[in-house]
Amino acid sequence: MEIINKKKLNFWNEKLSKLSLPEILDIVITSLNDESKIVFSTSFGVEDQVLTHYLNPFYNKVEVFTLDTGRQFNETYEVFQKTQSKYPNLVIKAYYPDEADIQEYYKKSGVNGFYNSIEERKQCCFIRKVKPLNKALKGASIWITGLRAEQSANRESMQFLEWDEEHQLVKFNPLLHFTLKDIEAQVNEFNIPINSLYKNGYLSIGCAPCTRALEPGEDFRAGRWWWENGKKECGLHIHMEENN
């Protein structure tokens, strides 16, 4: 795939920065693709819902998947259902954690062992998210995400197209420069279904035991793993700035 070349990535990142979201998607999905596997991961967050809307015309070119951790809010399943109803052509495949891994974790750490330490929390994320993600990305050449630079300090240096060394593919972040106001405007304009928790202060929604509503003025990610300090990532998106 030619765009994997570092110089080509830099060239296309410059070019994409001047285009609209529909144009960006069309170029990467139809013009830069060599018929390899393209996947889009959705957690049904507000950003992912906007992308789902814009990816609907490419339903036969992009494989959409979600990671069902088994500990999600019921409201997440509700918006999953609404999304399937609004975009019936866009098949959303769910990937699940391995039952043996869950049983071993319960035996060692307990059902809510992730509260005990950062290490045990990361292990839970690894079992419920990272391992299923690796299955979902197998054979893919382009991974579309809903990441935005505004979301956290360690995402500010992202590019539209990045080489993901760990998964050996191109990570594509089409919403890179969208602000939260931009996202909300798209939701309102196109009547895009969103998680009902969003309007109650849940701007970043993960597993139910690990997510709380934000207090006024708090950082976008403050509601995730709120009992921890420092950078809050689960291991799905490790930004390799030195590779860009």
PDB file of C-alpha atoms in Angstrom:
ATOM      1  CA  MET A   1       0.000   0.000   0.000  1.00  0.00           C
ATOM      2  CA  GLU A   2       1.762   3.145  -1.196  1.00  0.00           C
ATOM      3  CA  ILE A   3       0.541   5.592   1.470  1.00  0.00           C
ATOM      4  CA  ILE A   4       2.365   3.608   4.162  1.00  0.00           C
ATOM      5  CA  ASN A   5       5.565   5.250   2.904  1.00  0.00           C
ATOM      6  CA  LYS A   6       6.508   7.922   5.451  1.00  0.00           C
ATOM      7  CA  LYS A   7       7.028  10.627   2.832  1.00  0.00           C
ATOM      8  CA  LYS A   8       3.673   9.829   1.255  1.00  0.00           C
ATOM      9  CA  LEU A   9       1.949  10.092   4.642  1.00  0.00           C
ATOM     10  CA  ASN A  10       3.379  13.558   5.156  1.00  0.00           C
ATOM     11  CA  PHE A  11       2.298  14.592   1.663  1.00  0.00           C
ATOM     12  CA  TRP A  12      -1.261  13.402   2.114  1.00  0.00           C
ATOM     13  CA  ASN A  13      -1.552  14.844   5.627  1.00  0.00           C
ATOM     14  CA  GLU A  14      -0.797  18.259   4.161  1.00  0.00           C
ATOM     15  CA  LYS A  15      -3.296  17.737   1.356  1.00  0.00           C
ATOM     16  CA  LEU A  16      -6.077  16.469   3.634  1.00  0.00           C
ATOM     17  CA  SER A  17      -5.740  19.446   5.958  1.00  0.00           C
ATOM     18  CA  LYS A  18      -7.343  21.638   3.293  1.00  0.00           C
ATOM     19  CA  LEU A  19     -10.365  19.427   2.600  1.00  0.00           C
ATOM     20  CA  SER A  20     -13.825  18.840   4.084  1.00  0.00           C
ATOM     21  CA  LEU A  21     -14.749  15.673   5.982  1.00  0.00           C
ATOM     22  CA  PRO A  22     -16.630  14.065   3.041  1.00  0.00           C
ATOM     23  CA  GLU A  23     -13.686  14.827   0.744  1.00  0.00           C
ATOM     24  CA  ILE A  24     -11.179  13.420   3.228  1.00  0.00           C
ATOM     25  CA  LEU A  25     -13.132  10.183   3.585  1.00  0.00           C
ATOM     26  CA  ASP A  26     -13.636   9.802  -0.152  1.00  0.00           C
ATOM     27  CA  ILE A  27      -9.945  10.269  -0.936  1.00  0.00           C
ATOM     28  CA  VAL A  28      -8.647   7.848   1.689  1.00  0.00           C
ATOM     29  CA  ILE A  29     -11.306   5.177   1.203  1.00  0.00           C
ATOM     30  CA  THR A  30     -11.603   5.218  -2.577  1.00  0.00           C
ATOM     31  CA  SER A  31      -8.478   6.883  -3.981  1.00  0.00           C
ATOM     32  CA  LEU A  32      -5.677   5.799  -1.657  1.00  0.00           C
ATOM     33  CA  ASN A  33      -6.959   2.327  -1.002  1.00  0.00           C
ATOM     34  CA  ASP A  34      -5.701  -0.700  -2.932  1.00  0.00           C
ATOM     35  CA  GLU A  35      -8.752  -2.829  -2.090  1.00  0.00           C
ATOM     36  CA  SER A  36      -7.199  -3.875   1.207  1.00  0.00           C
ATOM     37  CA  LYS A  37      -9.254  -4.193   4.376  1.00  0.00           C
ATOM     38  CA  ILE A  38     -10.474  -0.906   5.885  1.00  0.00           C
ATOM     39  CA  VAL A  39     -12.044  -0.988   9.333  1.00  0.00           C
ATOM     40  CA  PHE A  40     -13.780   1.547  11.568  1.00  0.00           C
ATOM     41  CA  SER A  41     -13.940   1.044  15.336  1.00  0.00           C
ATOM     42  CA  THR A  42     -16.931   2.570  17.106  1.00  0.00           C
ATOM     43  CA  SER A  43     -17.669   2.835  20.815  1.00  0.00           C
ATOM     44  CA  PHE A  44     -20.891   4.720  19.974  1.00  0.00           C
ATOM     45  CA  GLY A  45     -19.473   7.916  21.447  1.00  0.00           C
ATOM     46  CA  VAL A  46     -20.619  11.163  19.877  1.00  0.00           C
ATOM     47  CA  GLU A  47     -17.572  11.385  17.580  1.00  0.00           C
ATOM     48  CA  ASP A  48     -17.995   7.831  16.387  1.00  0.00           C
ATOM     49  CA  GLN A  49     -21.674   8.462  15.710  1.00  0.00           C
ATOM     50  CA  VAL A  50     -20.834  11.392  13.456  1.00  0.00           C
ATOM     51  CA  LEU A  51     -18.315   9.249  11.595  1.00  0.00           C
ATOM     52  CA  THR A  52     -20.845   6.439  11.285  1.00  0.00           C
ATOM     53  CA  HIS A  53     -23.195   8.873   9.555  1.00  0.00           C
ATOM     54  CA  TYR A  54     -20.529   9.918   7.057  1.00  0.00           C
ATOM     55  CA  LEU A  55     -19.278   6.373   6.516  1.00  0.00           C
ATOM     56  CA  ASN A  56     -22.732   5.028   5.712  1.00  0.00           C
ATOM     57  CA  PRO A  57     -22.295   5.656   1.946  1.00  0.00           C
ATOM     58  CA  PHE A  58     -19.148   3.500   2.108  1.00  0.00           C
ATOM     59  CA  TYR A  59     -20.905   0.569   3.803  1.00  0.00           C
ATOM     60  CA  ASN A  60     -19.579  -1.858   1.181  1.00  0.00           C
ATOM     61  CA  LYS A  61     -15.978  -0.616   1.501  1.00  0.00           C
ATOM     62  CA  VAL A  62     -15.528  -0.275   5.270  1.00  0.00           C
ATOM     63  CA  GLU A  63     -15.980  -2.935   7.964  1.00  0.00           C
ATOM     64  CA  VAL A  64     -17.475  -1.461  11.135  1.00  0.00           C
ATOM     65  CA  PHE A  65     -16.899  -3.074  14.514  1.00  0.00           C
ATOM     66  CA  THR A  66     -17.347  -2.413  18.212  1.00  0.00           C
ATOM     67  CA  LEU A  67     -15.733  -3.922  21.299  1.00  0.00           C
ATOM     68  CA  ASP A  68     -18.384  -5.273  23.654  1.00  0.00           C
ATOM     69  CA  THR A  69     -16.529  -5.472  26.954  1.00  0.00           C
ATOM     70  CA  GLY A  70     -19.441  -6.966  28.877  1.00  0.00           C
ATOM     71  CA  ARG A  71     -19.394  -4.074  31.379  1.00  0.00           C
ATOM     72  CA  GLN A  72     -21.036  -1.343  29.305  1.00  0.00           C
ATOM     73  CA  PHE A  73     -23.939   0.935  30.161  1.00  0.00           C
ATOM     74  CA  ASN A  74     -27.367  -0.165  28.989  1.00  0.00           C
ATOM     75  CA  GLU A  75     -27.589   3.236  27.285  1.00  0.00           C
ATOM     76  CA  THR A  76     -24.686   2.190  25.059  1.00  0.00           C
ATOM     77  CA  TYR A  77     -26.628  -0.839  23.860  1.00  0.00           C
ATOM     78  CA  GLU A  78     -29.637   1.401  23.277  1.00  0.00           C
ATOM     79  CA  VAL A  79     -27.705   3.694  20.949  1.00  0.00           C
ATOM     80  CA  PHE A  80     -26.210   0.609  19.264  1.00  0.00           C
ATOM     81  CA  GLN A  81     -29.763  -0.482  18.424  1.00  0.00           C
ATOM     82  CA  LYS A  82     -30.780   2.996  17.235  1.00  0.00           C
ATOM     83  CA  THR A  83     -27.700   3.178  15.025  1.00  0.00           C
ATOM     84  CA  GLN A  84     -28.489  -0.158  13.401  1.00  0.00           C
ATOM     85  CA  SER A  85     -32.036   1.066  12.717  1.00  0.00           C
ATOM     86  CA  LYS A  86     -30.936   4.376  11.180  1.00  0.00           C
ATOM     87  CA  TYR A  87     -28.172   2.868   9.038  1.00  0.00           C
ATOM     88  CA  PRO A  88     -29.420  -0.654   8.177  1.00  0.00           C
ATOM     89  CA  ASN A  89     -26.857  -1.194   5.402  1.00  0.00           C
ATOM     90  CA  LEU A  90     -23.943  -0.589   7.749  1.00  0.00           C
ATOM     91  CA  VAL A  91     -23.300  -3.891   9.500  1.00  0.00           C
ATOM     92  CA  ILE A  92     -21.689  -3.452  12.934  1.00  0.00           C
ATOM     93  CA  LYS A  93     -19.803  -6.507  14.164  1.00  0.00           C
ATOM     94  CA  ALA A  94     -19.207  -6.980  17.888  1.00  0.00           C
ATOM     95  CA  TYR A  95     -16.003  -8.468  19.297  1.00  0.00           C
ATOM     96  CA  TYR A  96     -15.988  -9.911  22.823  1.00  0.00           C
ATOM     97  CA  PRO A  97     -13.344 -10.770  25.438  1.00  0.00           C
ATOM     98  CA  ASP A  98     -12.309 -14.393  25.838  1.00  0.00           C
ATOM     99  CA  GLU A  99     -14.301 -16.109  28.593  1.00  0.00           C
ATOM    100  CA  ALA A 100     -11.235 -17.924  29.923  1.00  0.00           C
ATOM    101  CA  ASP A 101      -9.399 -14.597  30.342  1.00  0.00           C
ATOM    102  CA  ILE A 102     -12.335 -13.146  32.268  1.00  0.00           C
ATOM    103  CA  GLN A 103     -12.581 -16.142  34.573  1.00  0.00           C
ATOM    104  CA  GLU A 104      -8.851 -16.026  35.279  1.00  0.00           C
ATOM    105  CA  TYR A 105      -9.051 -12.312  36.044  1.00  0.00           C
ATOM    106  CA  TYR A 106     -11.981 -12.819  38.428  1.00  0.00           C
ATOM    107  CA  LYS A 107     -10.094 -15.600  40.173  1.00  0.00           C
ATOM    108  CA  LYS A 108      -6.948 -13.505  40.614  1.00  0.00           C
ATOM    109  CA  SER A 109      -8.283  -9.986  41.137  1.00  0.00           C
ATOM    110  CA  GLY A 110     -12.008 -10.217  41.756  1.00  0.00           C
ATOM    111  CA  VAL A 111     -14.909  -8.955  39.686  1.00  0.00           C
ATOM    112  CA  ASN A 112     -13.982  -5.302  40.342  1.00  0.00           C
ATOM    113  CA  GLY A 113     -10.246  -5.755  40.787  1.00  0.00           C
ATOM    114  CA  PHE A 114      -9.530  -2.866  38.437  1.00  0.00           C
ATOM    115  CA  TYR A 115     -10.107  -0.470  41.343  1.00  0.00           C
ATOM    116  CA  ASN A 116      -7.180  -1.980  43.264  1.00  0.00           C
ATOM    117  CA  SER A 117      -4.296  -0.663  41.167  1.00  0.00           C
ATOM    118  CA  ILE A 118      -3.399   0.836  37.804  1.00  0.00           C
ATOM    119  CA  GLU A 119      -1.783  -2.458  36.827  1.00  0.00           C
ATOM    120  CA  GLU A 120      -4.948  -4.441  37.510  1.00  0.00           C
ATOM    121  CA  ARG A 121      -7.052  -1.852  35.679  1.00  0.00           C
ATOM    122  CA  LYS A 122      -4.785  -2.011  32.658  1.00  0.00           C
ATOM    123  CA  GLN A 123      -4.961  -5.792  32.706  1.00  0.00           C
ATOM    124  CA  CYS A 124      -8.751  -5.601  32.655  1.00  0.00           C
ATOM    125  CA  CYS A 125      -8.586  -3.186  29.704  1.00  0.00           C
ATOM    126  CA  PHE A 126      -6.155  -5.518  27.971  1.00  0.00           C
ATOM    127  CA  ILE A 127      -8.498  -8.482  28.352  1.00  0.00           C
ATOM    128  CA  ARG A 128     -11.716  -6.680  27.497  1.00  0.00           C
ATOM    129  CA  LYS A 129     -10.465  -4.241  24.860  1.00  0.00           C
ATOM    130  CA  VAL A 130      -6.939  -4.715  23.552  1.00  0.00           C
ATOM    131  CA  LYS A 131      -7.094  -8.454  22.808  1.00  0.00           C
ATOM    132  CA  PRO A 132     -10.480  -8.194  21.026  1.00  0.00           C
ATOM    133  CA  LEU A 133      -9.178  -5.158  19.134  1.00  0.00           C
ATOM    134  CA  ASN A 134      -6.218  -7.165  17.860  1.00  0.00           C
ATOM    135  CA  LYS A 135      -8.660  -9.719  16.458  1.00  0.00           C
ATOM    136  CA  ALA A 136     -10.744  -7.015  14.811  1.00  0.00           C
ATOM    137  CA  LEU A 137      -7.705  -5.387  13.177  1.00  0.00           C
ATOM    138  CA  LYS A 138      -6.249  -8.606  11.818  1.00  0.00           C
ATOM    139  CA  GLY A 139      -5.576  -8.207   8.103  1.00  0.00           C
ATOM    140  CA  ALA A 140      -6.577  -4.526   8.035  1.00  0.00           C
ATOM    141  CA  SER A 141      -4.551  -1.876   6.190  1.00  0.00           C
ATOM    142  CA  ILE A 142      -6.443   1.220   7.366  1.00  0.00           C
ATOM    143  CA  TRP A 143      -8.014   1.732  10.788  1.00  0.00           C
ATOM    144  CA  ILE A 144     -10.501   4.632  10.965  1.00  0.00           C
ATOM    145  CA  THR A 145     -10.960   6.215  14.399  1.00  0.00           C
ATOM    146  CA  GLY A 146     -12.991   9.045  15.918  1.00  0.00           C
ATOM    147  CA  LEU A 147     -10.032  10.559  17.760  1.00  0.00           C
ATOM    148  CA  ARG A 148      -9.778  14.345  17.961  1.00  0.00           C
ATOM    149  CA  ALA A 149      -6.742  16.429  18.856  1.00  0.00           C
ATOM    150  CA  GLU A 150      -8.846  18.450  21.302  1.00  0.00           C
ATOM    151  CA  GLN A 151      -9.672  15.426  23.454  1.00  0.00           C
ATOM    152  CA  SER A 152      -6.436  15.252  25.449  1.00  0.00           C
ATOM    153  CA  ALA A 153      -2.901  16.655  25.569  1.00  0.00           C
ATOM    154  CA  ASN A 154      -1.320  13.436  24.307  1.00  0.00           C
ATOM    155  CA  ARG A 155      -3.533  13.529  21.200  1.00  0.00           C
ATOM    156  CA  GLU A 156      -2.649  17.063  20.144  1.00  0.00           C
ATOM    157  CA  SER A 157       0.259  15.962  17.949  1.00  0.00           C
ATOM    158  CA  MET A 158      -1.765  13.415  15.960  1.00  0.00           C
ATOM    159  CA  GLN A 159      -1.975  13.497  12.169  1.00  0.00           C
ATOM    160  CA  PHE A 160      -4.794  12.554   9.809  1.00  0.00           C
ATOM    161  CA  LEU A 161      -2.786   9.542   8.661  1.00  0.00           C
ATOM    162  CA  GLU A 162      -0.323   7.847  11.005  1.00  0.00           C
ATOM    163  CA  TRP A 163       1.665   4.672  10.813  1.00  0.00           C
ATOM    164  CA  ASP A 164       0.698   2.361  13.665  1.00  0.00           C
ATOM    165  CA  GLU A 165       3.809   0.287  14.262  1.00  0.00           C
ATOM    166  CA  GLU A 166       2.187  -2.100  16.727  1.00  0.00           C
ATOM    167  CA  HIS A 167      -0.630  -3.104  14.377  1.00  0.00           C
ATOM    168  CA  GLN A 168       1.315  -2.568  11.137  1.00  0.00           C
ATOM    169  CA  LEU A 169      -1.342  -0.427   9.496  1.00  0.00           C
ATOM    170  CA  VAL A 170      -2.324   3.175   8.818  1.00  0.00           C
ATOM    171  CA  LYS A 171      -4.454   4.824  11.479  1.00  0.00           C
ATOM    172  CA  PHE A 172      -6.822   7.343   9.931  1.00  0.00           C
ATOM    173  CA  ASN A 173      -8.223  10.147  12.132  1.00  0.00           C
ATOM    174  CA  PRO A 174     -10.632  12.118   9.899  1.00  0.00           C
ATOM    175  CA  LEU A 175     -12.114  14.164  12.787  1.00  0.00           C
ATOM    176  CA  LEU A 176      -8.672  15.344  13.858  1.00  0.00           C
ATOM    177  CA  HIS A 177      -9.398  19.087  13.863  1.00  0.00           C
ATOM    178  CA  PHE A 178     -13.078  18.977  14.810  1.00  0.00           C
ATOM    179  CA  THR A 179     -14.034  20.736  18.028  1.00  0.00           C
ATOM    180  CA  LEU A 180     -16.748  19.447  20.323  1.00  0.00           C
ATOM    181  CA  LYS A 181     -19.004  22.235  19.054  1.00  0.00           C
ATOM    182  CA  ASP A 182     -18.375  21.055  15.489  1.00  0.00           C
ATOM    183  CA  ILE A 183     -19.367  17.517  16.465  1.00  0.00           C
ATOM    184  CA  GLU A 184     -22.536  18.623  18.231  1.00  0.00           C
ATOM    185  CA  ALA A 185     -23.516  20.757  15.224  1.00  0.00           C
ATOM    186  CA  GLN A 186     -23.281  17.672  12.987  1.00  0.00           C
ATOM    187  CA  VAL A 187     -25.420  15.661  15.400  1.00  0.00           C
ATOM    188  CA  ASN A 188     -28.124  18.327  15.379  1.00  0.00           C
ATOM    189  CA  GLU A 189     -28.040  18.914  11.637  1.00  0.00           C
ATOM    190  CA  PHE A 190     -28.418  15.257  10.664  1.00  0.00           C
ATOM    191  CA  ASN A 191     -30.402  14.010  13.660  1.00  0.00           C
ATOM    192  CA  ILE A 192     -27.684  11.487  14.478  1.00  0.00           C
ATOM    193  CA  PRO A 193     -28.532   9.162  17.405  1.00  0.00           C
ATOM    194  CA  ILE A 194     -26.277   9.594  20.429  1.00  0.00           C
ATOM    195  CA  ASN A 195     -25.928   7.989  23.829  1.00  0.00           C
ATOM    196  CA  SER A 196     -28.506   9.492  26.194  1.00  0.00           C
ATOM    197  CA  LEU A 197     -25.793   9.724  28.877  1.00  0.00           C
ATOM    198  CA  TYR A 198     -23.968  12.338  26.812  1.00  0.00           C
ATOM    199  CA  LYS A 199     -26.368  15.120  27.769  1.00  0.00           C
ATOM    200  CA  ASN A 200     -25.910  14.192  31.425  1.00  0.00           C
ATOM    201  CA  GLY A 201     -22.212  15.041  31.416  1.00  0.00           C
ATOM    202  CA  TYR A 202     -20.755  11.773  30.098  1.00  0.00           C
ATOM    203  CA  LEU A 203     -18.606  13.174  27.290  1.00  0.00           C
ATOM    204  CA  SER A 204     -16.334  10.124  27.173  1.00  0.00           C
ATOM    205  CA  ILE A 205     -18.229   6.889  27.764  1.00  0.00           C
ATOM    206  CA  GLY A 206     -16.503   3.602  28.475  1.00  0.00           C
ATOM    207  CA  CYS A 207     -17.357   0.715  30.769  1.00  0.00           C
ATOM    208  CA  ALA A 208     -19.986   1.533  33.396  1.00  0.00           C
ATOM    209  CA  PRO A 209     -17.799   0.850  36.485  1.00  0.00           C
ATOM    210  CA  CYS A 210     -15.030   3.052  35.078  1.00  0.00           C
ATOM    211  CA  THR A 211     -16.985   6.078  33.850  1.00  0.00           C
ATOM    212  CA  ARG A 212     -18.633   8.965  35.663  1.00  0.00           C
ATOM    213  CA  ALA A 213     -20.148  12.270  34.591  1.00  0.00           C
ATOM    214  CA  LEU A 214     -17.861  15.296  34.342  1.00  0.00           C
ATOM    215  CA  GLU A 215     -17.962  18.140  36.801  1.00  0.00           C
ATOM    216  CA  PRO A 216     -18.061  21.705  35.368  1.00  0.00           C
ATOM    217  CA  GLY A 217     -14.646  22.692  34.019  1.00  0.00           C
ATOM    218  CA  GLU A 218     -13.147  19.194  34.127  1.00  0.00           C
ATOM    219  CA  ASP A 219     -10.986  17.784  31.337  1.00  0.00           C
ATOM    220  CA  PHE A 220     -12.696  15.707  28.642  1.00  0.00           C
ATOM    221  CA  ARG A 221     -11.131  12.469  29.956  1.00  0.00           C
ATOM    222  CA  ALA A 222     -11.563  13.189  33.672  1.00  0.00           C
ATOM    223  CA  GLY A 223     -14.612  10.964  33.902  1.00  0.00           C
ATOM    224  CA  ARG A 224     -12.675   7.888  32.787  1.00  0.00           C
ATOM    225  CA  TRP A 225     -10.850   5.928  35.519  1.00  0.00           C
ATOM    226  CA  TRP A 226     -11.439   8.932  37.784  1.00  0.00           C
ATOM    227  CA  TRP A 227      -9.634   7.296  40.721  1.00  0.00           C
ATOM    228  CA  GLU A 228      -6.323   7.459  38.823  1.00  0.00           C
ATOM    229  CA  ASN A 229      -3.949  10.332  38.128  1.00  0.00           C
ATOM    230  CA  GLY A 230      -1.901  11.069  35.004  1.00  0.00           C
ATOM    231  CA  LYS A 231      -2.586  10.175  31.376  1.00  0.00           C
ATOM    232  CA  LYS A 232      -5.700   8.079  30.980  1.00  0.00           C
ATOM    233  CA  GLU A 233      -5.581   5.662  28.070  1.00  0.00           C
ATOM    234  CA  CYS A 234      -6.668   2.032  27.951  1.00  0.00           C
ATOM    235  CA  GLY A 235      -4.074   0.860  25.431  1.00  0.00           C
ATOM    236  CA  LEU A 236      -6.214   1.031  22.292  1.00  0.00           C
ATOM    237  CA  HIS A 237      -4.611   4.232  21.033  1.00  0.00           C
ATOM    238  CA  ILE A 238      -0.933   4.526  21.842  1.00  0.00           C
ATOM    239  CA  HIS A 239       0.246   7.581  19.952  1.00  0.00           C
ATOM    240  CA  MET A 240       3.731   7.022  18.530  1.00  0.00           C
ATOM    241  CA  GLU A 241       4.733  10.627  17.926  1.00  0.00           C
ATOM    242  CA  GLU A 242       8.257   9.674  16.930  1.00  0.00           C
ATOM    243  CA  ASN A 243       6.903   7.751  13.951  1.00  0.00           C
ATOM    244  CA  ASN A 244       5.346  10.839  12.345  1.00  0.00           C
TER     245      ASN A 244
END
